[in-house]
Amino acid sequence: MGLVQAAKGAIGGVLADQWKDFFTVPDGLPATAALFAAVPRGTNAGRGSNTGGSSNIITNGSKIVVPEGYGLLLFQDGAITGFVAEPGGYEWRSDDPNSQSIFAGDGLVSTFIRQSWERFKFGGQPGAQQAAFFVSLKELPDNRFGTQSEIYWDDGFLNTQVGAVTRGSYTLKIVDPILFVKNFVPASYLRPGQVFDFTDLDNAAASQLFNEVVGSLAPAFSLYTNDPGKGNRITKLQQDSIGFAQSLSAAVEQAYQWQSDRGLAIVKTAIVSIEYDANTRELLKTVQRADALSGARGNSNLQASVAAGMQAAGENGGAAGMMGIGMASGMMGGMAGLQQPVAPAAPAADDPVAKLKKAKEMLDLGLITQGDYDALKAKALGL
């Protein structure tokens, strides 16, 4: 009885697999899907009767439509046999006997006999496995990261170690689909009906990526803030999505070899929040104050601060108030001397005594006569 059922199944399967298939993207696919099997459309709008074909066999002459932004991976018995990166319609062709079809011009008698015998040996099932998978070539969004406690890094701008709690998201791109499938995708996702999604909380491989990104945040912050090309400004992190993404991608690559081993790369980041620890916040306040007190703006701020101090000292009254005014006045004088050029002192008024003394010295030295001295004396005294 078993032999009869096997033969019946083999012949029935051969007949069903003669139909050409039309493979497309499955319905209800999430926007973050990275890898999924192409599905045959046995019926469409009530038309078509190709519903009994084998799930692991693609008939010769079947058409596979590759949409924009996706690549097509072809599998034969578990091995990748082809890859297509351009959108369009493609026709399946294989030398495997299970793929042969009378509708593809592979002959009638030889096709039935060979396939029936091969399937009979496997209990009525085809002894081959063929599959087509779509892989996303787009940026895949909504990959989130975050830290529960502070991470610390050496900051080139503040010239010390700083810390922060941060969260955000990044876009991920599959840059080498073959490497991605061979080295990273678990075998459980290489089956019809399964969708590999980086945002799926039940996807252990995606969870591993999340942990590696969090582990790379501190080196990424350090790379960014110590790069002179980025301006060494810690406050630029939230404004530079591409620049920080490059630093994060470099840190991930250095630690975990995403691109070289897995065919993955981080493209853009969006830092939603950075909450600095108390020491870092105090450092940032000091730096902001120093920035505000530099240049012409600093001159105005300092003079305003001195004026406010003098006013406050005067309002206090009494000796303490007067002391405050004196100190403020001295400070103002010092600041004015530092901030403005000092005017040259006015020449002293003519001193008649000094003139007479100078004339007497000249008379004693014989440089002038007694008459000259008497004339200078009369002029100095206004006689």
mmCIF file of C-alpha atoms in Angstrom:
data_model
loop_
_atom_site.group_PDB
_atom_site.id
_atom_site.type_symbol
_atom_site.label_atom_id
_atom_site.label_comp_id
_atom_site.label_asym_id
_atom_site.label_seq_id
_atom_site.Cartn_x
_atom_site.Cartn_y
_atom_site.Cartn_z
ATOM 1 C CA MET A 1 0.000 0.000 0.000
ATOM 2 C CA GLY A 2 2.862 2.296 0.826
ATOM 3 C CA LEU A 3 4.410 1.696 -2.570
ATOM 4 C CA VAL A 4 1.122 2.495 -4.299
ATOM 5 C CA GLN A 5 0.708 5.726 -2.327
ATOM 6 C CA ALA A 6 4.303 6.713 -3.053
ATOM 7 C CA ALA A 7 3.813 6.131 -6.754
ATOM 8 C CA LYS A 8 0.534 8.032 -6.703
ATOM 9 C CA GLY A 9 2.164 10.919 -4.858
ATOM 10 C CA ALA A 10 5.108 10.944 -7.211
ATOM 11 C CA ILE A 11 2.958 11.098 -10.327
ATOM 12 C CA GLY A 12 0.616 13.697 -8.779
ATOM 13 C CA GLY A 13 3.542 15.860 -7.756
ATOM 14 C CA VAL A 14 5.098 15.663 -11.200
ATOM 15 C CA LEU A 15 1.830 16.763 -12.813
ATOM 16 C CA ALA A 16 1.394 19.670 -10.376
ATOM 17 C CA ASP A 17 4.965 20.836 -10.807
ATOM 18 C CA GLN A 18 4.602 21.066 -14.588
ATOM 19 C CA TRP A 19 2.840 24.407 -14.164
ATOM 20 C CA LYS A 20 4.970 27.514 -14.408
ATOM 21 C CA ASP A 21 4.932 29.708 -11.327
ATOM 22 C CA PHE A 22 4.820 33.473 -10.842
ATOM 23 C CA PHE A 23 6.893 34.547 -7.808
ATOM 24 C CA THR A 24 6.513 37.906 -6.087
ATOM 25 C CA VAL A 25 6.912 39.629 -2.723
ATOM 26 C CA PRO A 26 4.622 38.250 0.023
ATOM 27 C CA ASP A 27 1.710 40.306 1.341
ATOM 28 C CA GLY A 28 1.775 42.123 4.687
ATOM 29 C CA LEU A 29 5.535 42.588 4.687
ATOM 30 C CA PRO A 30 6.920 44.986 7.363
ATOM 31 C CA ALA A 31 8.936 47.978 6.142
ATOM 32 C CA THR A 32 11.945 46.786 8.127
ATOM 33 C CA ALA A 33 12.061 43.285 6.579
ATOM 34 C CA ALA A 34 15.576 42.385 5.461
ATOM 35 C CA LEU A 35 15.270 38.854 4.015
ATOM 36 C CA PHE A 36 12.258 36.731 3.020
ATOM 37 C CA ALA A 37 11.299 34.028 0.549
ATOM 38 C CA ALA A 38 9.654 34.799 -2.773
ATOM 39 C CA VAL A 39 6.128 33.367 -2.852
ATOM 40 C CA PRO A 40 4.335 31.825 -5.843
ATOM 41 C CA ARG A 41 1.002 33.270 -6.902
ATOM 42 C CA GLY A 42 -1.019 30.153 -7.721
ATOM 43 C CA THR A 43 -4.235 32.175 -7.972
ATOM 44 C CA ASN A 44 -5.007 35.796 -8.648
ATOM 45 C CA ALA A 45 -8.430 37.484 -8.521
ATOM 46 C CA GLY A 46 -10.130 34.079 -8.686
ATOM 47 C CA ARG A 47 -8.119 32.947 -11.700
ATOM 48 C CA GLY A 48 -5.396 30.330 -11.834
ATOM 49 C CA SER A 49 -5.307 26.763 -10.567
ATOM 50 C CA ASN A 50 -1.627 26.206 -9.818
ATOM 51 C CA THR A 51 -2.114 25.364 -6.142
ATOM 52 C CA GLY A 52 -0.653 21.854 -5.853
ATOM 53 C CA GLY A 53 2.991 22.411 -6.732
ATOM 54 C CA SER A 54 5.844 21.492 -4.411
ATOM 55 C CA SER A 55 6.962 24.268 -2.080
ATOM 56 C CA ASN A 56 10.634 23.504 -2.616
ATOM 57 C CA ILE A 57 10.629 23.221 -6.403
ATOM 58 C CA ILE A 58 10.655 26.041 -8.970
ATOM 59 C CA THR A 59 9.508 24.958 -12.406
ATOM 60 C CA ASN A 60 11.549 25.910 -15.444
ATOM 61 C CA GLY A 61 10.026 28.898 -17.214
ATOM 62 C CA SER A 62 8.620 30.319 -13.973
ATOM 63 C CA LYS A 63 8.845 34.090 -13.698
ATOM 64 C CA ILE A 64 10.261 35.952 -10.708
ATOM 65 C CA VAL A 65 9.675 39.695 -10.439
ATOM 66 C CA VAL A 66 12.334 41.643 -8.512
ATOM 67 C CA PRO A 67 10.999 44.996 -7.233
ATOM 68 C CA GLU A 68 13.027 48.200 -6.874
ATOM 69 C CA GLY A 69 15.329 48.258 -3.866
ATOM 70 C CA TYR A 70 15.640 44.486 -3.566
ATOM 71 C CA GLY A 71 18.042 41.790 -4.693
ATOM 72 C CA LEU A 72 17.233 38.151 -5.531
ATOM 73 C CA LEU A 73 19.161 35.202 -4.096
ATOM 74 C CA LEU A 74 18.735 31.775 -5.726
ATOM 75 C CA PHE A 75 19.296 28.543 -3.804
ATOM 76 C CA GLN A 76 19.772 24.969 -4.962
ATOM 77 C CA ASP A 77 19.969 22.280 -2.269
ATOM 78 C CA GLY A 78 20.987 24.824 0.371
ATOM 79 C CA ALA A 79 23.714 26.515 -1.669
ATOM 80 C CA ILE A 80 23.544 29.986 -3.191
ATOM 81 C CA THR A 81 23.676 29.579 -6.964
ATOM 82 C CA GLY A 82 22.863 33.077 -8.199
ATOM 83 C CA PHE A 83 22.226 36.696 -7.242
ATOM 84 C CA VAL A 84 20.383 39.461 -9.103
ATOM 85 C CA ALA A 85 20.645 43.101 -7.997
ATOM 86 C CA GLU A 86 18.652 44.780 -10.800
ATOM 87 C CA PRO A 87 14.855 45.113 -10.695
ATOM 88 C CA GLY A 88 12.764 43.432 -13.395
ATOM 89 C CA GLY A 89 11.229 40.113 -14.432
ATOM 90 C CA TYR A 90 13.437 37.011 -14.631
ATOM 91 C CA GLU A 91 12.816 33.459 -15.847
ATOM 92 C CA TRP A 92 13.927 30.458 -13.812
ATOM 93 C CA ARG A 93 16.085 27.872 -15.577
ATOM 94 C CA SER A 94 17.677 24.859 -13.922
ATOM 95 C CA ASP A 95 19.265 21.574 -15.053
ATOM 96 C CA ASP A 96 17.728 19.787 -12.074
ATOM 97 C CA PRO A 97 15.286 17.101 -13.316
ATOM 98 C CA ASN A 98 12.681 18.248 -10.770
ATOM 99 C CA SER A 99 12.464 21.656 -12.441
ATOM 100 C CA GLN A 100 11.790 20.332 -15.941
ATOM 101 C CA SER A 101 8.394 21.007 -17.435
ATOM 102 C CA ILE A 102 6.601 20.140 -20.634
ATOM 103 C CA PHE A 103 5.481 23.798 -20.730
ATOM 104 C CA ALA A 104 9.106 24.883 -20.800
ATOM 105 C CA GLY A 105 9.954 22.645 -23.772
ATOM 106 C CA ASP A 106 11.759 19.991 -21.703
ATOM 107 C CA GLY A 107 9.952 17.089 -23.375
ATOM 108 C CA LEU A 108 6.997 14.997 -22.295
ATOM 109 C CA VAL A 109 7.988 11.354 -21.774
ATOM 110 C CA SER A 110 11.471 11.856 -20.362
ATOM 111 C CA THR A 111 10.239 14.555 -17.975
ATOM 112 C CA PHE A 112 7.487 12.411 -16.491
ATOM 113 C CA ILE A 113 9.534 9.226 -16.245
ATOM 114 C CA ARG A 114 12.643 10.753 -14.724
ATOM 115 C CA GLN A 115 10.768 12.925 -12.213
ATOM 116 C CA SER A 116 8.369 10.114 -11.212
ATOM 117 C CA TRP A 117 11.205 7.684 -10.587
ATOM 118 C CA GLU A 118 13.267 10.214 -8.604
ATOM 119 C CA ARG A 119 10.302 11.172 -6.469
ATOM 120 C CA PHE A 120 9.272 7.568 -5.952
ATOM 121 C CA LYS A 121 12.686 6.947 -4.355
ATOM 122 C CA PHE A 122 11.968 9.749 -1.863
ATOM 123 C CA GLY A 123 8.489 8.570 -0.931
ATOM 124 C CA GLY A 124 6.716 10.766 -3.490
ATOM 125 C CA GLN A 125 8.592 13.951 -2.586
ATOM 126 C CA PRO A 126 11.072 15.672 -4.909
ATOM 127 C CA GLY A 127 14.661 14.918 -3.971
ATOM 128 C CA ALA A 128 15.791 18.513 -4.386
ATOM 129 C CA GLN A 129 15.334 21.886 -2.729
ATOM 130 C CA GLN A 130 15.125 25.103 -4.679
ATOM 131 C CA ALA A 131 14.288 28.519 -3.341
ATOM 132 C CA ALA A 132 14.309 32.196 -4.230
ATOM 133 C CA PHE A 133 14.770 34.857 -1.536
ATOM 134 C CA PHE A 134 14.438 38.607 -1.714
ATOM 135 C CA VAL A 135 16.995 40.642 0.216
ATOM 136 C CA SER A 136 16.535 44.338 0.915
ATOM 137 C CA LEU A 137 19.151 46.682 -0.554
ATOM 138 C CA LYS A 138 17.552 49.756 1.038
ATOM 139 C CA GLU A 139 18.341 51.550 4.265
ATOM 140 C CA LEU A 140 16.443 49.690 6.963
ATOM 141 C CA PRO A 141 15.127 52.134 9.594
ATOM 142 C CA ASP A 142 14.105 52.034 13.250
ATOM 143 C CA ASN A 143 17.087 50.116 14.628
ATOM 144 C CA ARG A 144 17.223 51.531 18.132
ATOM 145 C CA PHE A 145 19.986 51.808 20.695
ATOM 146 C CA GLY A 146 20.160 53.095 24.245
ATOM 147 C CA THR A 147 22.081 52.829 27.500
ATOM 148 C CA GLN A 148 20.620 52.296 30.951
ATOM 149 C CA SER A 149 23.606 53.848 32.735
ATOM 150 C CA GLU A 150 26.358 56.308 31.840
ATOM 151 C CA ILE A 151 28.990 55.424 29.297
ATOM 152 C CA TYR A 152 32.349 57.175 29.522
ATOM 153 C CA TRP A 153 34.844 58.276 26.910
ATOM 154 C CA ASP A 154 37.872 60.542 26.560
ATOM 155 C CA ASP A 155 36.671 63.797 25.042
ATOM 156 C CA GLY A 156 39.142 65.754 22.922
ATOM 157 C CA PHE A 157 37.295 69.056 23.295
ATOM 158 C CA LEU A 158 36.868 69.046 27.074
ATOM 159 C CA ASN A 159 40.258 67.337 27.416
ATOM 160 C CA THR A 160 38.994 64.922 30.044
ATOM 161 C CA GLN A 161 36.748 61.909 30.537
ATOM 162 C CA VAL A 162 33.034 62.590 30.207
ATOM 163 C CA GLY A 163 29.929 60.446 30.663
ATOM 164 C CA ALA A 164 26.336 60.353 29.466
ATOM 165 C CA VAL A 165 23.209 58.249 29.127
ATOM 166 C CA THR A 166 22.065 58.268 25.518
ATOM 167 C CA ARG A 167 19.445 56.784 23.209
ATOM 168 C CA GLY A 168 18.580 56.996 19.533
ATOM 169 C CA SER A 169 18.218 54.988 16.342
ATOM 170 C CA TYR A 170 20.186 54.171 13.221
ATOM 171 C CA THR A 171 19.577 52.958 9.688
ATOM 172 C CA LEU A 172 21.189 49.717 8.621
ATOM 173 C CA LYS A 173 22.102 48.564 5.111
ATOM 174 C CA ILE A 174 23.003 45.142 3.730
ATOM 175 C CA VAL A 175 26.036 45.943 1.569
ATOM 176 C CA ASP A 176 26.961 42.319 0.761
ATOM 177 C CA PRO A 177 23.853 40.072 0.618
ATOM 178 C CA ILE A 178 25.790 36.848 -0.016
ATOM 179 C CA LEU A 179 28.115 37.455 2.936
ATOM 180 C CA PHE A 180 25.114 38.436 5.065
ATOM 181 C CA VAL A 181 23.264 35.179 4.352
ATOM 182 C CA LYS A 182 26.269 32.898 4.553
ATOM 183 C CA ASN A 183 27.779 34.270 7.755
ATOM 184 C CA PHE A 184 24.956 35.762 9.778
ATOM 185 C CA VAL A 185 21.383 34.714 8.959
ATOM 186 C CA PRO A 186 20.278 31.672 11.017
ATOM 187 C CA ALA A 187 19.070 28.672 8.997
ATOM 188 C CA SER A 188 15.588 28.978 10.539
ATOM 189 C CA TYR A 189 15.013 32.122 8.451
ATOM 190 C CA LEU A 190 15.933 30.422 5.171
ATOM 191 C CA ARG A 191 12.503 28.830 4.867
ATOM 192 C CA PRO A 192 9.279 29.929 3.181
ATOM 193 C CA GLY A 193 7.089 32.058 5.420
ATOM 194 C CA GLN A 194 9.945 33.322 7.604
ATOM 195 C CA VAL A 195 10.949 37.011 7.621
ATOM 196 C CA PHE A 196 14.294 38.206 8.931
ATOM 197 C CA ASP A 197 13.599 41.581 10.569
ATOM 198 C CA PHE A 198 16.264 43.530 12.478
ATOM 199 C CA THR A 199 13.603 45.177 14.657
ATOM 200 C CA ASP A 200 11.974 41.885 15.685
ATOM 201 C CA LEU A 201 12.449 41.452 19.440
ATOM 202 C CA ASP A 202 12.311 37.669 19.019
ATOM 203 C CA ASN A 203 15.146 37.702 16.508
ATOM 204 C CA ALA A 204 18.213 36.615 18.491
ATOM 205 C CA ALA A 205 20.565 37.704 15.701
ATOM 206 C CA ALA A 206 19.078 41.220 15.749
ATOM 207 C CA SER A 207 19.403 41.341 19.542
ATOM 208 C CA GLN A 208 23.075 40.513 19.169
ATOM 209 C CA LEU A 209 23.521 43.486 16.839
ATOM 210 C CA PHE A 210 21.815 45.748 19.381
ATOM 211 C CA ASN A 211 24.216 44.645 22.113
ATOM 212 C CA GLU A 212 27.212 45.210 19.846
ATOM 213 C CA VAL A 213 26.054 48.733 18.951
ATOM 214 C CA VAL A 214 25.608 49.637 22.630
ATOM 215 C CA GLY A 215 29.065 48.236 23.332
ATOM 216 C CA SER A 216 30.504 50.452 20.573
ATOM 217 C CA LEU A 217 28.911 53.734 21.668
ATOM 218 C CA ALA A 218 31.742 54.849 23.956
ATOM 219 C CA PRO A 219 34.454 54.272 21.284
ATOM 220 C CA ALA A 220 32.189 55.990 18.723
ATOM 221 C CA PHE A 221 31.792 59.087 20.906
ATOM 222 C CA SER A 222 35.538 59.120 21.443
ATOM 223 C CA LEU A 223 36.251 58.810 17.713
ATOM 224 C CA TYR A 224 33.869 61.660 16.930
ATOM 225 C CA THR A 225 34.927 64.156 19.595
ATOM 226 C CA ASN A 226 38.635 63.479 19.031
ATOM 227 C CA ASP A 227 38.429 63.944 15.262
ATOM 228 C CA PRO A 228 39.687 67.442 14.321
ATOM 229 C CA GLY A 229 37.594 67.260 11.172
ATOM 230 C CA LYS A 230 34.434 67.192 13.297
ATOM 231 C CA GLY A 231 35.404 70.366 15.145
ATOM 232 C CA ASN A 232 35.984 68.484 18.416
ATOM 233 C CA ARG A 233 32.644 69.694 19.727
ATOM 234 C CA ILE A 234 30.685 67.377 21.973
ATOM 235 C CA THR A 235 27.563 69.479 21.360
ATOM 236 C CA LYS A 236 27.636 68.689 17.625
ATOM 237 C CA LEU A 237 26.774 65.033 18.151
ATOM 238 C CA GLN A 238 23.002 65.503 17.903
ATOM 239 C CA GLN A 239 23.323 67.762 14.840
ATOM 240 C CA ASP A 240 25.532 65.531 12.706
ATOM 241 C CA SER A 241 23.633 62.326 11.933
ATOM 242 C CA ILE A 242 25.953 61.198 9.147
ATOM 243 C CA GLY A 243 29.193 62.189 10.867
ATOM 244 C CA PHE A 244 28.388 60.321 14.057
ATOM 245 C CA ALA A 245 27.074 57.357 12.030
ATOM 246 C CA GLN A 246 30.487 57.107 10.376
ATOM 247 C CA SER A 247 32.173 57.091 13.771
ATOM 248 C CA LEU A 248 29.711 54.497 15.084
ATOM 249 C CA SER A 249 30.139 52.326 11.989
ATOM 250 C CA ALA A 250 33.931 52.541 12.318
ATOM 251 C CA ALA A 251 33.769 51.573 16.001
ATOM 252 C CA VAL A 252 31.456 48.635 15.238
ATOM 253 C CA GLU A 253 33.659 47.492 12.372
ATOM 254 C CA GLN A 254 36.788 47.682 14.500
ATOM 255 C CA ALA A 255 35.254 45.665 17.335
ATOM 256 C CA TYR A 256 32.893 43.258 15.529
ATOM 257 C CA GLN A 257 33.716 43.369 11.773
ATOM 258 C CA TRP A 258 30.147 43.992 10.625
ATOM 259 C CA GLN A 259 31.011 44.905 7.064
ATOM 260 C CA SER A 260 33.896 42.536 6.412
ATOM 261 C CA ASP A 261 32.330 39.472 8.103
ATOM 262 C CA ARG A 262 28.573 40.088 7.870
ATOM 263 C CA GLY A 263 28.023 42.446 4.947
ATOM 264 C CA LEU A 264 26.323 45.087 7.139
ATOM 265 C CA ALA A 265 26.928 48.814 7.604
ATOM 266 C CA ILE A 266 25.421 51.649 9.646
ATOM 267 C CA VAL A 267 24.399 54.538 7.365
ATOM 268 C CA LYS A 268 22.754 57.259 9.492
ATOM 269 C CA THR A 269 22.011 57.868 13.141
ATOM 270 C CA ALA A 270 19.509 59.989 15.026
ATOM 271 C CA ILE A 271 20.447 60.717 18.627
ATOM 272 C CA VAL A 272 17.201 61.387 20.455
ATOM 273 C CA SER A 273 18.751 62.427 23.766
ATOM 274 C CA ILE A 274 22.042 62.742 25.615
ATOM 275 C CA GLU A 275 21.899 63.148 29.387
ATOM 276 C CA TYR A 276 25.357 64.069 30.653
ATOM 277 C CA ASP A 277 26.433 63.209 34.174
ATOM 278 C CA ALA A 278 26.862 65.966 36.789
ATOM 279 C CA ASN A 279 30.608 66.452 36.230
ATOM 280 C CA THR A 280 30.192 66.720 32.472
ATOM 281 C CA ARG A 281 27.351 69.234 32.825
ATOM 282 C CA GLU A 282 29.551 71.406 35.052
ATOM 283 C CA LEU A 283 32.386 71.203 32.529
ATOM 284 C CA LEU A 284 30.061 72.237 29.716
ATOM 285 C CA LYS A 285 28.858 75.226 31.754
ATOM 286 C CA THR A 286 32.453 76.308 32.293
ATOM 287 C CA VAL A 287 33.236 75.993 28.594
ATOM 288 C CA GLN A 288 30.106 77.909 27.614
ATOM 289 C CA ARG A 289 31.018 80.658 30.085
ATOM 290 C CA ALA A 290 34.525 80.846 28.668
ATOM 291 C CA ASP A 291 33.123 81.050 25.144
ATOM 292 C CA ALA A 292 30.799 83.865 26.180
ATOM 293 C CA LEU A 293 33.692 85.822 27.780
ATOM 294 C CA SER A 294 35.961 85.657 24.742
ATOM 295 C CA GLY A 295 36.514 88.439 22.195
ATOM 296 C CA ALA A 296 34.465 91.638 21.920
ATOM 297 C CA ARG A 297 31.476 89.965 23.539
ATOM 298 C CA GLY A 298 33.672 89.119 26.519
ATOM 299 C CA ASN A 299 34.705 92.773 26.900
ATOM 300 C CA SER A 300 31.065 93.840 27.074
ATOM 301 C CA ASN A 301 30.182 91.054 29.502
ATOM 302 C CA LEU A 302 33.078 91.879 31.820
ATOM 303 C CA GLN A 303 32.297 95.594 31.885
ATOM 304 C CA ALA A 304 28.650 94.857 32.563
ATOM 305 C CA SER A 305 29.656 92.500 35.388
ATOM 306 C CA VAL A 306 31.911 95.155 36.977
ATOM 307 C CA ALA A 307 29.196 97.804 36.692
ATOM 308 C CA ALA A 308 26.684 95.475 38.321
ATOM 309 C CA GLY A 309 29.152 94.761 41.118
ATOM 310 C CA MET A 310 29.703 98.486 41.762
ATOM 311 C CA GLN A 311 25.963 99.085 41.867
ATOM 312 C CA ALA A 312 25.450 96.198 44.287
ATOM 313 C CA ALA A 313 28.292 97.443 46.516
ATOM 314 C CA GLY A 314 26.877 100.953 46.577
ATOM 315 C CA GLU A 315 23.417 99.680 47.529
ATOM 316 C CA ASN A 316 24.904 97.924 50.563
ATOM 317 C CA GLY A 317 25.955 101.323 52.087
ATOM 318 C CA GLY A 318 28.305 101.963 55.054
ATOM 319 C CA ALA A 319 31.993 101.283 55.199
ATOM 320 C CA ALA A 320 31.561 97.879 53.620
ATOM 321 C CA GLY A 321 29.698 99.464 50.758
ATOM 322 C CA MET A 322 32.345 102.137 50.322
ATOM 323 C CA MET A 323 35.043 99.470 50.412
ATOM 324 C CA GLY A 324 33.132 97.571 47.758
ATOM 325 C CA ILE A 325 32.937 100.723 45.635
ATOM 326 C CA GLY A 326 36.646 101.317 46.052
ATOM 327 C CA MET A 327 37.455 97.755 45.058
ATOM 328 C CA ALA A 328 35.090 97.905 42.121
ATOM 329 C CA SER A 329 36.593 101.250 41.051
ATOM 330 C CA GLY A 330 40.061 99.760 41.199
ATOM 331 C CA MET A 331 38.846 96.781 39.202
ATOM 332 C CA MET A 332 37.226 99.059 36.657
ATOM 333 C CA GLY A 333 40.418 101.024 36.308
ATOM 334 C CA GLY A 334 42.383 97.837 35.873
ATOM 335 C CA MET A 335 39.883 96.497 33.352
ATOM 336 C CA ALA A 336 39.866 99.764 31.444
ATOM 337 C CA GLY A 337 43.640 99.649 31.324
ATOM 338 C CA LEU A 338 43.485 96.133 29.956
ATOM 339 C CA GLN A 339 40.642 96.666 27.510
ATOM 340 C CA GLN A 340 41.374 100.211 26.212
ATOM 341 C CA PRO A 341 44.573 102.099 25.297
ATOM 342 C CA VAL A 342 45.792 104.532 27.984
ATOM 343 C CA ALA A 343 45.790 108.231 26.890
ATOM 344 C CA PRO A 344 49.194 109.959 27.134
ATOM 345 C CA ALA A 345 49.625 112.249 30.170
ATOM 346 C CA ALA A 346 49.285 115.996 29.499
ATOM 347 C CA PRO A 347 52.585 117.938 29.586
ATOM 348 C CA ALA A 348 53.270 119.677 32.937
ATOM 349 C CA ALA A 349 52.771 123.481 33.145
ATOM 350 C CA ASP A 350 55.920 125.809 32.921
ATOM 351 C CA ASP A 351 57.691 125.993 36.311
ATOM 352 C CA PRO A 352 59.635 129.390 36.778
ATOM 353 C CA VAL A 353 61.772 127.973 39.615
ATOM 354 C CA ALA A 354 62.852 125.072 37.431
ATOM 355 C CA LYS A 355 63.660 127.455 34.589
ATOM 356 C CA LEU A 356 65.756 129.708 36.854
ATOM 357 C CA LYS A 357 67.587 126.710 38.308
ATOM 358 C CA LYS A 358 68.369 125.477 34.810
ATOM 359 C CA ALA A 359 69.581 128.963 33.765
ATOM 360 C CA LYS A 360 71.857 129.248 36.873
ATOM 361 C CA GLU A 361 73.447 125.903 36.032
ATOM 362 C CA MET A 362 74.146 127.136 32.490
ATOM 363 C CA LEU A 363 75.654 130.403 33.869
ATOM 364 C CA ASP A 364 77.931 128.512 36.230
ATOM 365 C CA LEU A 365 79.106 126.318 33.365
ATOM 366 C CA GLY A 366 79.871 129.360 31.254
ATOM 367 C CA LEU A 367 77.328 128.466 28.660
ATOM 368 C CA ILE A 368 75.559 131.861 28.974
ATOM 369 C CA THR A 369 76.587 135.326 30.130
ATOM 370 C CA GLN A 370 75.391 137.246 33.159
ATOM 371 C CA GLY A 371 73.271 139.384 30.861
ATOM 372 C CA ASP A 372 71.655 136.314 29.353
ATOM 373 C CA TYR A 373 70.871 134.989 32.829
ATOM 374 C CA ASP A 374 69.353 138.321 33.935
ATOM 375 C CA ALA A 375 67.124 138.389 30.829
ATOM 376 C CA LEU A 376 65.900 134.801 31.416
ATOM 377 C CA LYS A 377 65.270 135.598 35.091
ATOM 378 C CA ALA A 378 63.205 138.674 34.236
ATOM 379 C CA LYS A 379 61.164 136.684 31.712
ATOM 380 C CA ALA A 380 60.534 133.750 34.116
ATOM 381 C CA LEU A 381 59.390 136.119 36.869
ATOM 382 C CA GLY A 382 57.318 138.204 34.487
ATOM 383 C CA LEU A 383 59.243 141.392 35.184
#
